[in-house]
XYZ file of C-alpha atoms in Angstrom:
261
model
C -2.675 29.192 4.018
C -2.856 26.300 6.278
C -5.602 24.216 6.097
C -7.916 23.863 8.769
C -9.054 20.707 11.073
C -12.284 21.358 9.379
C -11.073 21.217 6.143
C -9.180 18.248 6.626
C -11.964 16.149 8.223
C -14.243 17.319 5.185
C -11.312 15.982 2.729
C -11.588 13.291 4.964
C -14.867 12.633 4.408
C -15.092 13.008 1.026
C -12.429 9.897 0.453
C -14.672 7.958 2.564
C -17.962 8.348 0.770
C -15.941 8.046 -2.781
C -14.718 4.622 -0.826
C -18.316 4.028 -0.142
C -19.786 4.804 -3.586
C -16.442 4.062 -5.574
C -16.908 7.134 -7.069
C -13.853 8.761 -7.733
C -13.288 12.544 -6.275
C -10.845 15.544 -7.774
C -7.714 15.973 -5.958
C -7.177 17.482 -2.850
C -4.594 19.323 -3.860
C -6.439 21.160 -6.500
C -8.010 22.772 -3.622
C -6.025 23.107 -0.844
C -2.703 23.433 -0.087
C -1.977 20.777 1.746
C 1.659 19.327 3.881
C 2.769 15.905 3.857
C 2.105 16.234 7.691
C -1.640 17.062 6.709
C -1.533 14.839 4.434
C -0.929 11.703 6.778
C -3.643 13.393 9.141
C -6.306 13.125 6.408
C -4.963 9.445 6.189
C -5.550 8.466 9.702
C -9.274 10.376 10.026
C -10.296 8.429 6.194
C -8.946 5.065 7.894
C -11.070 6.413 11.839
C -13.501 6.528 9.648
C -13.451 2.404 7.994
C -12.538 1.457 11.450
C -15.539 2.802 12.200
C -17.579 0.790 10.212
C -15.615 -2.256 11.950
C -12.308 -2.574 10.533
C -8.975 -3.277 12.078
C -5.675 -2.329 11.344
C -3.810 -5.551 11.040
C -0.182 -4.068 9.863
C 1.235 -1.379 6.828
C 2.206 -0.650 2.829
C 5.147 0.994 1.640
C 4.127 3.012 -1.751
C 6.893 5.218 -3.937
C 9.773 2.040 -3.767
C 11.197 2.816 -6.749
C 12.678 5.538 -8.497
C 11.065 5.324 -11.186
C 7.560 6.462 -9.269
C 9.216 8.877 -7.057
C 10.926 10.877 -10.202
C 7.096 10.851 -11.753
C 6.011 12.359 -8.345
C 9.012 14.279 -7.582
C 9.355 12.895 -4.236
C 12.255 11.806 -2.944
C 11.310 8.750 -0.336
C 8.324 6.431 0.368
C 4.939 6.940 1.868
C 2.677 4.044 3.451
C -1.112 3.416 4.803
C -2.270 1.121 7.283
C -3.306 -2.667 5.978
C -7.498 -3.342 7.462
C -8.703 -7.251 8.132
C -11.457 -5.673 5.315
C -8.296 -5.310 2.623
C -7.816 -8.899 2.579
C -9.270 -11.351 -0.229
C -9.772 -14.968 1.282
C -10.995 -16.705 -1.793
C -8.641 -15.148 -4.829
C -11.629 -12.700 -6.608
C -11.537 -10.025 -6.566
C -14.704 -7.264 -6.512
C -14.389 -4.927 -9.252
C -17.719 -3.967 -8.580
C -16.053 -2.516 -5.857
C -12.931 -0.772 -7.387
C -12.331 2.547 -9.255
C -9.600 1.790 -11.507
C -7.690 -0.978 -10.043
C -4.120 -1.910 -10.734
C -1.972 -5.066 -9.086
C 1.272 -4.828 -7.880
C 3.525 -8.143 -6.624
C 5.143 -7.538 -3.467
C 6.980 -9.592 -0.712
C 5.122 -9.233 2.777
C 7.333 -9.482 5.820
C 5.294 -10.853 8.905
C 6.507 -9.626 12.294
C 7.387 -11.579 14.977
C 8.647 -8.633 17.286
C 7.942 -4.820 17.142
C 10.363 -2.960 16.078
C 11.212 0.390 17.638
C 13.315 3.111 16.131
C 16.277 3.405 15.741
C 15.761 0.913 12.809
C 17.870 -0.677 10.780
C 17.613 -2.922 7.675
C 19.600 -5.558 9.782
C 17.148 -4.998 12.669
C 13.869 -5.746 10.170
C 15.428 -9.182 9.549
C 15.736 -10.455 13.073
C 12.305 -9.697 14.223
C 10.781 -11.244 10.887
C 9.283 -14.183 11.844
C 8.587 -14.786 7.919
C 8.133 -13.490 4.519
C 5.411 -14.273 2.601
C 4.395 -13.782 -1.480
C 1.539 -10.508 -2.025
C -0.565 -8.804 -4.356
C -1.438 -5.661 -3.714
C -4.562 -4.514 -5.267
C -3.946 -0.987 -5.578
C -6.988 1.883 -6.373
C -7.437 5.974 -6.283
C -10.306 7.210 -5.121
C -9.040 10.004 -6.963
C -10.236 10.906 -10.813
C -7.820 9.328 -13.590
C -5.416 8.775 -10.679
C -4.515 12.329 -11.071
C -2.005 12.313 -7.647
C 0.266 14.707 -6.237
C 1.712 13.114 -3.210
C -0.147 14.695 -0.868
C -3.299 13.115 -2.566
C -2.563 9.465 -2.322
C -0.941 9.720 1.456
C -4.552 11.318 1.814
C -6.103 8.273 0.208
C -4.280 5.659 2.405
C -1.328 5.642 0.119
C -3.841 4.526 -2.751
C -4.618 1.298 -1.190
C -7.749 -1.010 -1.657
C -7.284 -4.477 -1.072
C -4.926 -7.491 -0.904
C -4.116 -11.317 -1.110
C -1.352 -13.555 0.372
C 0.298 -16.880 -0.646
C -0.123 -19.788 1.203
C 3.052 -20.745 1.780
C 5.573 -18.482 4.383
C 9.489 -18.864 4.309
C 12.326 -17.846 6.583
C 14.208 -14.883 5.921
C 17.558 -16.768 7.252
C 19.778 -17.739 3.941
C 18.056 -16.087 1.780
C 18.964 -13.054 -0.020
C 15.362 -10.936 -0.938
C 17.224 -8.452 -2.735
C 17.952 -11.179 -5.758
C 14.147 -12.956 -5.326
C 13.204 -12.850 -8.636
C 9.413 -12.627 -9.790
C 7.133 -12.505 -13.316
C 3.387 -11.211 -13.119
C 1.283 -12.832 -15.806
C -1.792 -11.246 -16.856
C -4.003 -13.623 -18.950
C -0.572 -15.859 -19.961
C 0.917 -13.006 -21.011
C 4.119 -11.588 -19.269
C 3.354 -8.522 -17.669
C 5.879 -7.417 -15.719
C 9.332 -8.912 -14.325
C 11.798 -7.746 -11.524
C 13.856 -8.808 -7.932
C 13.294 -7.457 -4.768
C 16.219 -5.388 -5.281
C 13.973 -2.417 -7.473
C 12.346 -1.810 -3.806
C 15.252 0.698 -2.452
C 17.804 -1.867 -3.009
C 16.199 -4.302 -0.203
C 13.010 -5.113 0.700
C 13.669 -4.833 4.114
C 15.408 -1.545 3.963
C 11.668 -0.137 3.339
C 10.591 -1.589 6.141
C 12.966 -0.207 7.959
C 12.432 3.164 6.690
C 8.778 2.885 7.360
C 9.693 1.984 11.250
C 11.595 5.289 11.479
C 9.482 7.350 9.932
C 6.506 5.958 12.093
C 7.837 7.463 14.957
C 7.454 11.334 13.901
C 3.654 9.511 13.730
C 3.044 7.850 17.083
C 2.697 4.623 15.200
C 4.729 1.493 15.385
C 5.159 -1.924 13.468
C 3.562 -4.371 15.941
C 4.373 -8.322 16.750
C 2.075 -10.057 14.702
C 1.607 -7.461 12.067
C 1.805 -7.382 8.045
C 3.647 -5.417 6.173
C 4.014 -5.048 2.381
C 7.721 -3.575 1.283
C 6.161 -2.389 -2.315
C 6.094 -3.478 -5.502
C 8.673 -5.388 -7.453
C 7.313 -4.163 -10.320
C 5.332 -1.275 -12.380
C 1.562 -1.679 -10.967
C -0.333 -4.039 -13.413
C -3.451 -2.285 -15.207
C -6.707 -4.956 -14.094
C -9.683 -4.923 -16.140
C -13.027 -7.336 -15.460
C -12.478 -11.286 -16.192
C -8.657 -11.178 -15.663
C -6.351 -13.288 -13.973
C -3.364 -12.474 -12.772
C -0.430 -14.966 -11.804
C 3.046 -13.723 -10.203
C 5.962 -16.262 -9.667
C 8.136 -15.880 -6.879
C 11.597 -17.434 -7.569
C 11.791 -19.430 -4.030
C 8.147 -17.590 -2.187
C 5.435 -19.291 -4.120
C 3.081 -18.144 -6.557
C -0.193 -16.681 -6.679
C -3.162 -16.773 -9.183
C -6.117 -14.551 -8.637
C -9.122 -13.296 -10.818
C -11.287 -10.484 -11.634
C -14.443 -10.860 -11.028
C -17.234 -9.633 -14.124
C -17.877 -6.077 -13.732
């Protein structure tokens, strides 16, 4: 039986309350038969509650861009969520007390110079990009123990939480982002490595996927927005007091610290 409008709103409220209290809930798909469209509708409602608190949408994030995580969730395409200005970490310290079960993902962020109007190709994305920037995204699930299906993470704004950007921006001219190397360290020890090709073979291809996907949900990637293209490595676990450093081959280095919870 399809879920009702009231049930979708109740799920969104439950996710918002889990976000607000840092107390996780059981996965919605354990009780409801959600379609992908239902999940994106719930995501919009969840985000709307946060906008009502004063947040502003400043961009988008793409998730599930690796073959491994797609196989894990039995899906064949990525998902997306929305970036809010309240997710941005200004001082380089992750407020662990506000999170439930956080993990870190190193990504290439695209700062858009122009709107992207479908149909969009990888080439179109690069032509519309003002610059790229190194990003560490902190993902978190409002769903207990990361016990999620694809519909659950979509509803939960693609399990997004916070993000921090590097200081330097880089033109895409003359750079093959599929070859952009990355090493991520936790407390000085190597926790993962990879290259941009891990993100749908090229990070700009992921952004093109998003631009075309948003068309079906009456949304756009707009000039001035930031798009996180997807993690280059598997997510790295995060604990209080940890120091995380991501070293990109040409885009720069980011170091952040987790607060003592």
